[in-house]
Short mmCIF file of C-alpha atoms and ligand atoms in Angstrom, two decimals:
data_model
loop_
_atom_site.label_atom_id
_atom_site.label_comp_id
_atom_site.label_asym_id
_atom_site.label_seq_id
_atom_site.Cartn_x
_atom_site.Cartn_y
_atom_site.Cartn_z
CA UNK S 1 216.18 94.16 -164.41
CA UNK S 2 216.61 90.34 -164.30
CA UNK S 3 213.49 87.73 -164.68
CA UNK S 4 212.77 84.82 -162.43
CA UNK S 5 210.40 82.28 -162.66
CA UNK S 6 209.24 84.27 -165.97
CA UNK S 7 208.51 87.02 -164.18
CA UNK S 8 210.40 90.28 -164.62
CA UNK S 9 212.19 91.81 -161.18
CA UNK S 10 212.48 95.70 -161.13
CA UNK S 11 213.87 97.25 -157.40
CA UNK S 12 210.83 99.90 -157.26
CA UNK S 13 207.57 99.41 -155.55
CA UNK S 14 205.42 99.72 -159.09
CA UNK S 15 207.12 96.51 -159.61
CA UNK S 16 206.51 95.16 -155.95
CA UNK S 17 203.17 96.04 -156.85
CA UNK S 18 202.71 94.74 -160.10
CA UNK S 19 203.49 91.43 -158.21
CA UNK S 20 201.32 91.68 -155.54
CA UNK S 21 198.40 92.55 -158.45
CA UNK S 22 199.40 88.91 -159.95
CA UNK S 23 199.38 87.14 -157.08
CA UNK S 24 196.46 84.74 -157.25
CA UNK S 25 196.75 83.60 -153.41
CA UNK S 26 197.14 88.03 -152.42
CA UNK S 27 193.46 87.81 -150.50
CA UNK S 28 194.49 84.94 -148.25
CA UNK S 29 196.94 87.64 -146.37
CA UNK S 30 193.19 88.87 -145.14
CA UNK S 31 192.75 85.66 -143.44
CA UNK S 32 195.55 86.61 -140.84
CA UNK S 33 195.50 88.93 -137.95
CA UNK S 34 198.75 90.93 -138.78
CA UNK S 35 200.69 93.07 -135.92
CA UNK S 36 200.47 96.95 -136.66
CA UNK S 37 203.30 99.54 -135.77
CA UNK S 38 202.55 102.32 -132.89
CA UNK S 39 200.98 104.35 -136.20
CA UNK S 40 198.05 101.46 -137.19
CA UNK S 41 200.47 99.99 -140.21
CA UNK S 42 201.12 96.61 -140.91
CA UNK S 43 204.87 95.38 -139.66
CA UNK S 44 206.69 93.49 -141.73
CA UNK S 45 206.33 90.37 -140.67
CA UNK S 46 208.87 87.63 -141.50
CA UNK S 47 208.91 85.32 -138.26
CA UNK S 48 206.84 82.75 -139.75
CA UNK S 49 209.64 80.35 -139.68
CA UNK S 50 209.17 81.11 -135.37
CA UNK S 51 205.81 81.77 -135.05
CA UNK S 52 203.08 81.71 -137.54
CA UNK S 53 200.30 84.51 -137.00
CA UNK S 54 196.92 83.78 -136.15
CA UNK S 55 194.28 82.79 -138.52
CA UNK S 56 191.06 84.99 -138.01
CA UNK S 57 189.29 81.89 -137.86
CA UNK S 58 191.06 80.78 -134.83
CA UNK S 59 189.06 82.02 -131.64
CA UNK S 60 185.62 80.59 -133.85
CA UNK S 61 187.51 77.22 -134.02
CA UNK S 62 188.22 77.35 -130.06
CA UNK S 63 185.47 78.95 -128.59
CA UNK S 64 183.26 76.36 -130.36
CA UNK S 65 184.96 73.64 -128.16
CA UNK S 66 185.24 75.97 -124.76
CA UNK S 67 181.04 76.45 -125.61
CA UNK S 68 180.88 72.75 -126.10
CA UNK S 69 182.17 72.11 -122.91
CA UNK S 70 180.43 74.51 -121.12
CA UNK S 71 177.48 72.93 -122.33
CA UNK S 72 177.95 69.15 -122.78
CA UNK S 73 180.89 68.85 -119.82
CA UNK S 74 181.86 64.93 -120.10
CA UNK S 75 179.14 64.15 -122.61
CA UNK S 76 181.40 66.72 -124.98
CA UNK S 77 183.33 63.39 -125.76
CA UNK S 78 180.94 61.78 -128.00
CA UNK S 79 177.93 64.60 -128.15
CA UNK S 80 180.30 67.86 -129.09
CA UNK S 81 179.71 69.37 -132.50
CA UNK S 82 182.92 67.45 -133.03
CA UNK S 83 183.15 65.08 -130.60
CA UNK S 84 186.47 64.93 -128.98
CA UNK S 85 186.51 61.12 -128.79
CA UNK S 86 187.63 61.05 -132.41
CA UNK S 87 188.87 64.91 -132.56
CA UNK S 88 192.59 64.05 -134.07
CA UNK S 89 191.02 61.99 -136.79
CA UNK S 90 189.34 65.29 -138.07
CA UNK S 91 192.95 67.15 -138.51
CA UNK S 92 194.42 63.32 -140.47
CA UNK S 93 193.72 64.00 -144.01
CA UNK S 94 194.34 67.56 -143.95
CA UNK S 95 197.43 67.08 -142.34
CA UNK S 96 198.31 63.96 -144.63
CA UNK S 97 198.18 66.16 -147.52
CA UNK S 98 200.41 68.97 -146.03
CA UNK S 99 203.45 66.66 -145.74
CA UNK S 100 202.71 64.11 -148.73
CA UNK S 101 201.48 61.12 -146.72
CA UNK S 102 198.46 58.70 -146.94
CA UNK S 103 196.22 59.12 -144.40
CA UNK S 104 197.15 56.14 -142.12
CA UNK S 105 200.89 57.93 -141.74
CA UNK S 106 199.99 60.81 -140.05
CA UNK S 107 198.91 61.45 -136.59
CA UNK S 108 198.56 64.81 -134.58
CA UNK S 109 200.26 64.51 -131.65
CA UNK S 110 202.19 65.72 -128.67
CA UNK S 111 205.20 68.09 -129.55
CA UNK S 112 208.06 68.21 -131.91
CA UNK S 113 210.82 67.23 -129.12
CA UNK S 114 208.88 64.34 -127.50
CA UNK S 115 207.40 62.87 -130.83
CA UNK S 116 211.24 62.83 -131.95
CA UNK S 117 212.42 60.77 -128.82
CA UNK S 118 209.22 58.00 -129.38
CA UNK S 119 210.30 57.71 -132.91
CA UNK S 120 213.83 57.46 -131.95
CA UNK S 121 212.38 54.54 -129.53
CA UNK S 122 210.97 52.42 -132.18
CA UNK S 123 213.51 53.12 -135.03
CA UNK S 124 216.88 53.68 -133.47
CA UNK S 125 217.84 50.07 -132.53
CA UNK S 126 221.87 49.96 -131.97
CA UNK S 127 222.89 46.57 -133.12
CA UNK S 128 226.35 45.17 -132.88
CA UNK S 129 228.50 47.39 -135.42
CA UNK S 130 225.55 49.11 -136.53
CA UNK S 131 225.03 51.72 -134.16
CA UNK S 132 225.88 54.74 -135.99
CA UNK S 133 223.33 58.06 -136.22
CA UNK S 134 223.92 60.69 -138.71
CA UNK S 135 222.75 64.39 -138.17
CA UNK S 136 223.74 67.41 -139.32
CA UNK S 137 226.24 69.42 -137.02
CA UNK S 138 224.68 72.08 -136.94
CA UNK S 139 221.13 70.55 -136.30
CA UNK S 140 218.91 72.31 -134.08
CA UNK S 141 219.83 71.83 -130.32
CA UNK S 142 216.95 69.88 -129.09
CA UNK S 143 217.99 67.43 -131.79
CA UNK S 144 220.76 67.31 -131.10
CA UNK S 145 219.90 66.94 -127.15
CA UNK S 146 217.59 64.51 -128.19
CA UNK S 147 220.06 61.96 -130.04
CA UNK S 148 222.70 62.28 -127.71
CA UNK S 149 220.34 61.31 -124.81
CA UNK S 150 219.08 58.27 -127.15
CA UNK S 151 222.61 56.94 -127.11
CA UNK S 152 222.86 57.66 -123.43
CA UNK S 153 219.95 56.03 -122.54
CA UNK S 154 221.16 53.15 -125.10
CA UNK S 155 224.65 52.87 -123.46
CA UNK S 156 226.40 53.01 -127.01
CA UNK S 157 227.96 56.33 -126.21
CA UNK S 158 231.97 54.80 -126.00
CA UNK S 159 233.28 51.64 -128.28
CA UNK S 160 231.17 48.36 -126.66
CA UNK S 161 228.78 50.06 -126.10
CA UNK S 162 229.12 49.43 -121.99
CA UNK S 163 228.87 52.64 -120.86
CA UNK S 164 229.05 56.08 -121.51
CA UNK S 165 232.04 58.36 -121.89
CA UNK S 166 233.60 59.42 -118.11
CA UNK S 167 233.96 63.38 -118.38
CA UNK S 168 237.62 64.25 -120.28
CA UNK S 169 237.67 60.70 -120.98
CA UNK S 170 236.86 59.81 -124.85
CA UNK S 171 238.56 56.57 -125.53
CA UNK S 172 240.69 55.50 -128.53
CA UNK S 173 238.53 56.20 -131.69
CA UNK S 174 236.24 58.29 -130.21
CA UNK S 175 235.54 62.01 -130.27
CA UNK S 176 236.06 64.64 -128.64
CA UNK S 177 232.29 65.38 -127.11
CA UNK S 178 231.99 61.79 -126.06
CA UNK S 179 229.74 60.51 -128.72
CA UNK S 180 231.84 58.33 -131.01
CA UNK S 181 228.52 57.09 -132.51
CA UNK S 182 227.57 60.47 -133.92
CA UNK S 183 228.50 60.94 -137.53
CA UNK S 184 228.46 65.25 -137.76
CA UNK S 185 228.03 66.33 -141.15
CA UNK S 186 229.63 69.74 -141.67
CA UNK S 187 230.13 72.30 -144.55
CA UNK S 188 233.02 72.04 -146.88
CA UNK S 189 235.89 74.51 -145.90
CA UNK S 190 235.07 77.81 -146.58
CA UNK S 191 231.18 76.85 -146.96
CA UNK S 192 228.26 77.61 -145.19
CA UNK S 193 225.50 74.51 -146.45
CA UNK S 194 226.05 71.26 -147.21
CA UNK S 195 226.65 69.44 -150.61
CA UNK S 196 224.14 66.56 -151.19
CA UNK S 197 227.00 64.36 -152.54
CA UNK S 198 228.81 65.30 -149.73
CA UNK S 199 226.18 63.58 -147.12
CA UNK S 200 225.53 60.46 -149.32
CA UNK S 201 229.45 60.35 -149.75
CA UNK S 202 229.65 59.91 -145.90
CA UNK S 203 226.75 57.80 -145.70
CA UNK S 204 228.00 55.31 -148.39
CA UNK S 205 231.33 55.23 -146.70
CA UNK S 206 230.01 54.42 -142.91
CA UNK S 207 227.33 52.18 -144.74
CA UNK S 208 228.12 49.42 -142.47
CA UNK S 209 228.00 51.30 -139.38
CA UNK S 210 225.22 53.29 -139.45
CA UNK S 211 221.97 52.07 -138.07
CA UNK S 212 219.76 55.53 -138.32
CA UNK S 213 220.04 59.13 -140.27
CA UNK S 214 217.94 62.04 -138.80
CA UNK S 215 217.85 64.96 -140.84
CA UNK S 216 216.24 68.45 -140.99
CA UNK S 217 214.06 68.84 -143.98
CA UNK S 218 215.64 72.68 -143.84
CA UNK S 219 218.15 73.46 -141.50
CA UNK S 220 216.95 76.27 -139.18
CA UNK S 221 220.08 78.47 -139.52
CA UNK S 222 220.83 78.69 -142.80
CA UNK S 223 217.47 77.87 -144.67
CA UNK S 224 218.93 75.07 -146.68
CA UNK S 225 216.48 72.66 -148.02
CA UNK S 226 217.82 68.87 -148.29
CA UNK S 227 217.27 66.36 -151.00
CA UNK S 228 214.98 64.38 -148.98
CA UNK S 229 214.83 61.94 -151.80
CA UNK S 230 218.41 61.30 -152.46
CA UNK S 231 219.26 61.10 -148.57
CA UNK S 232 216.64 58.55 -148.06
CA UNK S 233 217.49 56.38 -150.80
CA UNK S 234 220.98 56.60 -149.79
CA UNK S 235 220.09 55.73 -145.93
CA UNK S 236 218.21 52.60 -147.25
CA UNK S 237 221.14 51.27 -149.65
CA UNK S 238 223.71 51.64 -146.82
CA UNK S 239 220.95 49.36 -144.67
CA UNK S 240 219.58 52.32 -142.18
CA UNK S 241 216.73 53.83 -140.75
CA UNK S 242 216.11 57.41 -142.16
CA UNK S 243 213.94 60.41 -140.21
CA UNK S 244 213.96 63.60 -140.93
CA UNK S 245 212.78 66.35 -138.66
CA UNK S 246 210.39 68.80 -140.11
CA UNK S 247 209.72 71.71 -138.13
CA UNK S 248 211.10 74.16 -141.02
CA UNK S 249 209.63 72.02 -143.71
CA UNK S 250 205.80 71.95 -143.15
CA UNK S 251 203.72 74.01 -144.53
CA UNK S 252 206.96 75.51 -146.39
CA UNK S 253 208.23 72.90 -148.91
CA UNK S 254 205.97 70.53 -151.48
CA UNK S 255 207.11 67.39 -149.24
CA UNK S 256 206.08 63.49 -150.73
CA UNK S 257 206.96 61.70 -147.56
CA UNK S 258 205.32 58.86 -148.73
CA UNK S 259 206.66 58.59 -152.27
CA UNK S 260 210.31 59.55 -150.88
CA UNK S 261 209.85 56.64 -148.97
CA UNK S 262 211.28 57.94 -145.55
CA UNK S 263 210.91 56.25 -142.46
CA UNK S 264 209.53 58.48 -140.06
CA UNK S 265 208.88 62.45 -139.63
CA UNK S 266 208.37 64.84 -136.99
CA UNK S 267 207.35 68.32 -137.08
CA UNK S 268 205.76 71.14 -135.02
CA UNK S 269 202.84 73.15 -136.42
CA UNK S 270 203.52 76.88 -134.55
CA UNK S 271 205.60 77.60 -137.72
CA UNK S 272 204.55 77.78 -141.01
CA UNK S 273 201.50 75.76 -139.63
CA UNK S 274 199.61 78.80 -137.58
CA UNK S 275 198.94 77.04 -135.17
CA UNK S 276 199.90 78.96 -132.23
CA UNK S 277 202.56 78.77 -129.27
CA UNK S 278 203.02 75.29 -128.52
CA UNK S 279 200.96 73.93 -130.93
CA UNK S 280 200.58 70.12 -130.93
CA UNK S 281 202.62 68.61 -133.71
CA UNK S 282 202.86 65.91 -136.33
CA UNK S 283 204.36 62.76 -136.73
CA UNK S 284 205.07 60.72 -140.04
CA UNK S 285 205.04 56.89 -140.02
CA UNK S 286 205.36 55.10 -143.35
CA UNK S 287 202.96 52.44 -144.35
CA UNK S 288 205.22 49.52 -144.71
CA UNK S 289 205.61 50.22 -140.67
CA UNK S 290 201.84 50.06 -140.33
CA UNK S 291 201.85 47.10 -139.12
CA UNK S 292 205.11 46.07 -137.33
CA UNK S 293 203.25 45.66 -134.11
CA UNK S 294 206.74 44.25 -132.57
CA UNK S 295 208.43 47.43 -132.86
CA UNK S 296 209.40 48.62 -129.70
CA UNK S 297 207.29 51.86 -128.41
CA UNK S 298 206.51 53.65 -125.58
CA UNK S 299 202.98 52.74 -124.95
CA UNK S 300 199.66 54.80 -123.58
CA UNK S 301 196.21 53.67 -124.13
CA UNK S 302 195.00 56.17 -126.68
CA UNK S 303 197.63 54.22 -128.98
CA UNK S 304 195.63 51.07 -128.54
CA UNK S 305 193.14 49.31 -130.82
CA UNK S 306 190.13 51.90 -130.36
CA UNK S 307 187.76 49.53 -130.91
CA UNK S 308 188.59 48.02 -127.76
CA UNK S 309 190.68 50.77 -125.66
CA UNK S 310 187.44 51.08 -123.14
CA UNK S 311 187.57 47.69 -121.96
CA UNK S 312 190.78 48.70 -120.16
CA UNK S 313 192.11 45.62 -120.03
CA UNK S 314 195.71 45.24 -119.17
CA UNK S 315 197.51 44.27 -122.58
CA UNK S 316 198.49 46.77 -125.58
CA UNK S 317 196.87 46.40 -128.70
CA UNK S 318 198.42 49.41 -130.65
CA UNK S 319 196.77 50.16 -133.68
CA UNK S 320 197.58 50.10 -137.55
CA UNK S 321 199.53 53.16 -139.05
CA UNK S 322 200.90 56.11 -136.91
CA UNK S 323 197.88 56.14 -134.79
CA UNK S 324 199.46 53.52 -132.80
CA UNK S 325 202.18 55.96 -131.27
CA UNK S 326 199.97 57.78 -129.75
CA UNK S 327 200.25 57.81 -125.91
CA UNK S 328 197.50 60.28 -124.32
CA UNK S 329 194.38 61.60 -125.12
CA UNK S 330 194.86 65.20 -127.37
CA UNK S 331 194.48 68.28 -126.25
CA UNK S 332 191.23 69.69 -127.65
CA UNK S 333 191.66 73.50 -127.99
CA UNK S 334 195.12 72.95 -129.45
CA UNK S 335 193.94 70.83 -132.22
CA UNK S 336 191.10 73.37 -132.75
CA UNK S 337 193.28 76.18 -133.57
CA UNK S 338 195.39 73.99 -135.95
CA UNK S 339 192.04 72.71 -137.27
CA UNK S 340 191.55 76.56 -138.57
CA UNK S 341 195.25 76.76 -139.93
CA UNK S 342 194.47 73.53 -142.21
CA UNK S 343 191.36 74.69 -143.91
CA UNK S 344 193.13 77.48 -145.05
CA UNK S 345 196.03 75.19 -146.13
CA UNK S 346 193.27 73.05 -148.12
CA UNK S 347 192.34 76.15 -149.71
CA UNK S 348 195.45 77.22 -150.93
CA UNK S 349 196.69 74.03 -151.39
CA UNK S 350 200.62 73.52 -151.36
CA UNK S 351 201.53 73.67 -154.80
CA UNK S 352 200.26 77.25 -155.47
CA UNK S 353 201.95 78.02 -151.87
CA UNK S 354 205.42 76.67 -153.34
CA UNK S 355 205.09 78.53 -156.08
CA UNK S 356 204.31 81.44 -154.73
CA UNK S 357 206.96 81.31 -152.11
CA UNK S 358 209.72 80.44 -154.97
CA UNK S 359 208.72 83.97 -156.32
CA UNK S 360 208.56 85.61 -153.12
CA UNK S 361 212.20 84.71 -151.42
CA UNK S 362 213.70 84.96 -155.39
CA UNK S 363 212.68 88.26 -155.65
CA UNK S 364 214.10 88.82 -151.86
CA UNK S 365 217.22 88.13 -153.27
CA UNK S 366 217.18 89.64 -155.85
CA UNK S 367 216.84 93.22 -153.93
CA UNK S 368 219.75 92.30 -151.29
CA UNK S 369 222.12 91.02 -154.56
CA UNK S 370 220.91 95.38 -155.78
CA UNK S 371 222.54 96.39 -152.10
CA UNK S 372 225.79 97.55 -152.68
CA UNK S 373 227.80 96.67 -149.39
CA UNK S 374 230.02 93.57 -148.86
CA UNK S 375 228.70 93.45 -145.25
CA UNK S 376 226.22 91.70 -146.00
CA UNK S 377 225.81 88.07 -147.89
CA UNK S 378 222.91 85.27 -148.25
CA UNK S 379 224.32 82.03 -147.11
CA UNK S 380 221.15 79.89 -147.86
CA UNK S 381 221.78 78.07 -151.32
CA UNK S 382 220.44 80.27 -154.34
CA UNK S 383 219.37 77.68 -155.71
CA UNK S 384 215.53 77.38 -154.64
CA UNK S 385 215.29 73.66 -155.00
CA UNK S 386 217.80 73.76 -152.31
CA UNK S 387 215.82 76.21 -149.81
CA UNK S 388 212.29 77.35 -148.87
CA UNK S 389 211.00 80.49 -148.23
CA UNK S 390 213.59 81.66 -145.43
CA UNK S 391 217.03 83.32 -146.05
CA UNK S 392 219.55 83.88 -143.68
CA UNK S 393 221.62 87.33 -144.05
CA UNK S 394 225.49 87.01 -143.18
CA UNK S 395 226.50 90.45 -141.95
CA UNK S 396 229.87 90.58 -141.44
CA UNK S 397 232.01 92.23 -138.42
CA UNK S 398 228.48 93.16 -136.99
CA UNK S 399 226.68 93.15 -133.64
CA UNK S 400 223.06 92.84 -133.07
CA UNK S 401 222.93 96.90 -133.72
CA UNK S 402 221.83 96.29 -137.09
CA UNK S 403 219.26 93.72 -136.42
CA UNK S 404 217.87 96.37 -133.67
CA UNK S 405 217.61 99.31 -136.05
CA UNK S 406 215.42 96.58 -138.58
CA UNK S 407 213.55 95.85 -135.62
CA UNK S 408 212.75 99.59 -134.40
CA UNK S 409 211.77 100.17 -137.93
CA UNK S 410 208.50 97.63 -137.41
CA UNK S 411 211.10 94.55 -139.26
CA UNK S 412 210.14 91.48 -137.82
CA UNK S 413 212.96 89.46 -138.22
CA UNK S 414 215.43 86.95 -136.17
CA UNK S 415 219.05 87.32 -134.90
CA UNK S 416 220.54 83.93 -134.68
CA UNK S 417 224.54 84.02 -133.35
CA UNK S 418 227.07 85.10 -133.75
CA UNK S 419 226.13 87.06 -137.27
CA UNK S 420 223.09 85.95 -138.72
CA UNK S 421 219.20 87.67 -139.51
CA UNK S 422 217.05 85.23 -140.12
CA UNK S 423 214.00 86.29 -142.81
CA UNK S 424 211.21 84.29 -143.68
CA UNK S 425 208.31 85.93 -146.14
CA UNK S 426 205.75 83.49 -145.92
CA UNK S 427 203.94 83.36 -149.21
CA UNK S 428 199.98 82.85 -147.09
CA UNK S 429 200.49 86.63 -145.32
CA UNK S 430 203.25 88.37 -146.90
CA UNK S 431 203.54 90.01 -150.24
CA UNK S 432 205.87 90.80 -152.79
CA UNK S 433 205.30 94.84 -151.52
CA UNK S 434 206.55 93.61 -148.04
CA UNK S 435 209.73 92.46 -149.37
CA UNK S 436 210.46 95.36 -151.02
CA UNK S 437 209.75 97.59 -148.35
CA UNK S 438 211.95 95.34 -146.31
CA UNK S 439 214.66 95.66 -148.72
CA UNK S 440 214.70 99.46 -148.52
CA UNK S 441 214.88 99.53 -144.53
CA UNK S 442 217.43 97.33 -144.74
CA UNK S 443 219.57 100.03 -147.18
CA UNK S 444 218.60 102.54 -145.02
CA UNK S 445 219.81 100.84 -141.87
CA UNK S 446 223.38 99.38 -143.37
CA UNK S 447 224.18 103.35 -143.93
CA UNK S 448 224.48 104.20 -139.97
C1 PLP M 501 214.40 72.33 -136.37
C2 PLP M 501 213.77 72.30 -135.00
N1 PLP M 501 213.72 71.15 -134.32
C3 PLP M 501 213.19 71.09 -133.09
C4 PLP M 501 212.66 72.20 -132.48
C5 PLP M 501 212.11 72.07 -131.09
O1 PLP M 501 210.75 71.94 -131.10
P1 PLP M 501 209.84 71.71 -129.80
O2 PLP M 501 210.30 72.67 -128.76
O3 PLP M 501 208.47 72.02 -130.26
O4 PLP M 501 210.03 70.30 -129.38
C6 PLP M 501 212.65 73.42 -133.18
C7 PLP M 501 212.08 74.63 -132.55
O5 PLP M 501 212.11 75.72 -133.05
C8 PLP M 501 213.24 73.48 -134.46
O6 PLP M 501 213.31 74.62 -135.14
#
């Protein structure tokens, strides 16, 4: 027996129970359309960190605008039961108080990728010596994609900045892949996250150099959760620009983008959001950018002034706050279904979430630290200021076999290469009962 977050952790299901019966946010899992075995029962379901399920509320939130349109066509825009003129205003303050921004910060837009590349636009401005971007070496790819293109496309990819590297050509000083003005953090020897005084360490000593750093708020392979905080004060005192992207953040993690201070944020909302596939995503502005009308953006005319967009006249007037980055009119049914996923965010409300989820993943690891076999090891910091509600299970000298007999025993779950299951109990569907009956599969499968 051990306790966590005063609560007492027993590896039986009277204690998985006992849990569950405590739970004040247990009825919301009712709210969700869970998948159900070949036999009626519920899966386990730990894919949130991929793909959020669907609220119950969702096809009421989108048939409402498919009925509007049947019936109002055009007039839909300003007569709808929510007109779709202003639609993304009505997702703003929910969505505002999911990441820890005022209202004027946030914007629903587009997706993850693209809103990435238009903040990139306006806040990665190579200048001189400062041209430098910080990321995370193992970010996710399309970051990763993303940045390197933004260098490309700014011609600072080889010292001078006149053009990019040839193929098999890095010059003197720069590195191997071609992009000398990437700073890649990377683990310690021997370690799997990364120490916080091990990124401001790197950002103090390139202070001069570095014009932008773009982190995760949790890193999508190992589930660790960064000081978003420290980062971002560091960033400012070395002089730079700091975004973080937040696709494995929202909706996960207690975040106070505003009071943090960071620069910009980008996130999708198919995750932890509910949303559904290819849901359209956020973006974080910070106030004190409100109003830099100079910045340089990629323009489209539902970014300008709305009081005056329909006079289509031929300069760009963006507006105050994030609004102002926005490029094309939203997609309607999108933001309906994430308008159902944010009431039920409002209900819960993200502190009880957090707490919840702290329980949750502690007493997931507390079960695997019970399995007795050195295959197998967490690599996501124990530490849960340091990680949401995800952990990612090392198992050593494996193939996928393992991952396949979870998965034919109704585990949803996520193989990321070469040796890593991603799990990810999300505290608004899954309980404390699903964890443990997770944790007992899991013995079962590690004897074949
Ligand atoms: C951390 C992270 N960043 C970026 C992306 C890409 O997002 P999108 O395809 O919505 O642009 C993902 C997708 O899973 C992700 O996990």
């Amino acid at each position: 027996m051990t306790t966590s977050s005063k609560i007492e952790f027993e590896a039986s299901p009277a204690c998985a129970g006992r849990l569950d019966t405590l739970d004040i946010l247990k009825s919301f899992r009712e709210k969700f359309f869970m998948p159900r075995d070949a036999d009626g029962a519920d899966v386990i379901y730990f894919t949130g960190n991929s793909l959020g399920l669907q609220p119950k509320t969702t096809p009421e939130y989108v048939m409402q605008e498919l009925k509007d349109w049947e019936v109002f066509a055009v007039e839909g825009h300003l007569h709808a039961k929510h007109p779709w003129l202003p639609y993304h205003e009505f997702l703003t303050e929910q969505m505002a108080r999911v990441v820890g921004a005022q209202p004027i910060e946030t914007v629903v837009m587009n997706s993850l990728t693209v809103n990435l590349h238009l903040m990139l636009v306006s806040f990665y401005r190579p200048s001189g010596t400062r041209a430098k971007i910080v990321i995370e070496k193992g970010a996710f790819p399309s970051d990763q994609y993303a940045v390197q293109s933004q260098l490309k496309f700014h011609n600072v990819l080889s010292p001078g900045f006149s053009r990019p590297f040839a193929q098999g050509e890095p010059p003197e000083g720069g590195t191997q892949n071609g992009t000398q003005n990437l700073i890649e953090l990377t683990p310690r020897d021997g370690e799997s996250t990364l120490r916080t005084e091990d990124i401001i360490e790197t950002i103090d000593r390139h202070a001069d150099e570095i014009a932008l750093v773009l982190l995760g708020g949790v890193n999508y392979y190992t589930g660790q959760a960064f000081d978003m905080k420290a980062i971002t004060e560091a960033g400012h005192s070395a002089g730079a620009i700091v975004g973080f992207d937040l696709a494995h953040a929202a909706g996960n993690l207690e975040l106070h983008l505003h009071d943090w201070d960071v620069d910009f944020a980008v996130w999708c909302s198919y995750k932890y959001l509910n949303a559904g596939p290819g849901a359209v995503a956020g973006a974080f502005i910070h106030e004190r950018h409100a109003e830099s009308f100079d910045l340089h953006r990629f323009a489209g005319w539902w970014g300008h002034d709305k009081a005056t967009r329909f006079l289509m006249g031929p300069e760009f007037h963006p507006m105050r706050g994030a609004e102002g980055w926005q490029i094309s009119n939203p997609p309607i049914l999108q933001m309906a279904a994430l308008r159902a996923s944010l009431e039920i965010f409002d209900e819960a409300g993200m502190n009880a979430l957090r707490q919840k989820s702290v329980k949750l993943t502690g007493y997931l690891e507390f079960l695997l630290d019970q399995i007795d076999d050195q295959r197998i090891s967490v690599i996501t910091p124990s530490d849960p200021n340091q990680r949401g509600c995800q952990l990612s299970i090392r198992v050593k000298d494996s193939d996928k076999n393992l991952f396949n007999a979870l998965t034919s025993r109704g585990v949803f779950a996520d193989w990321r290469e070469p040796d890593v299951i991603r799990v990810a109990p999300a505290p608004l569907y899954n309980s404390f009962s699903d964890v443990y009956r997770f944790a007992e599969i899991l013995k079962d499968c590690l004897k074949f």
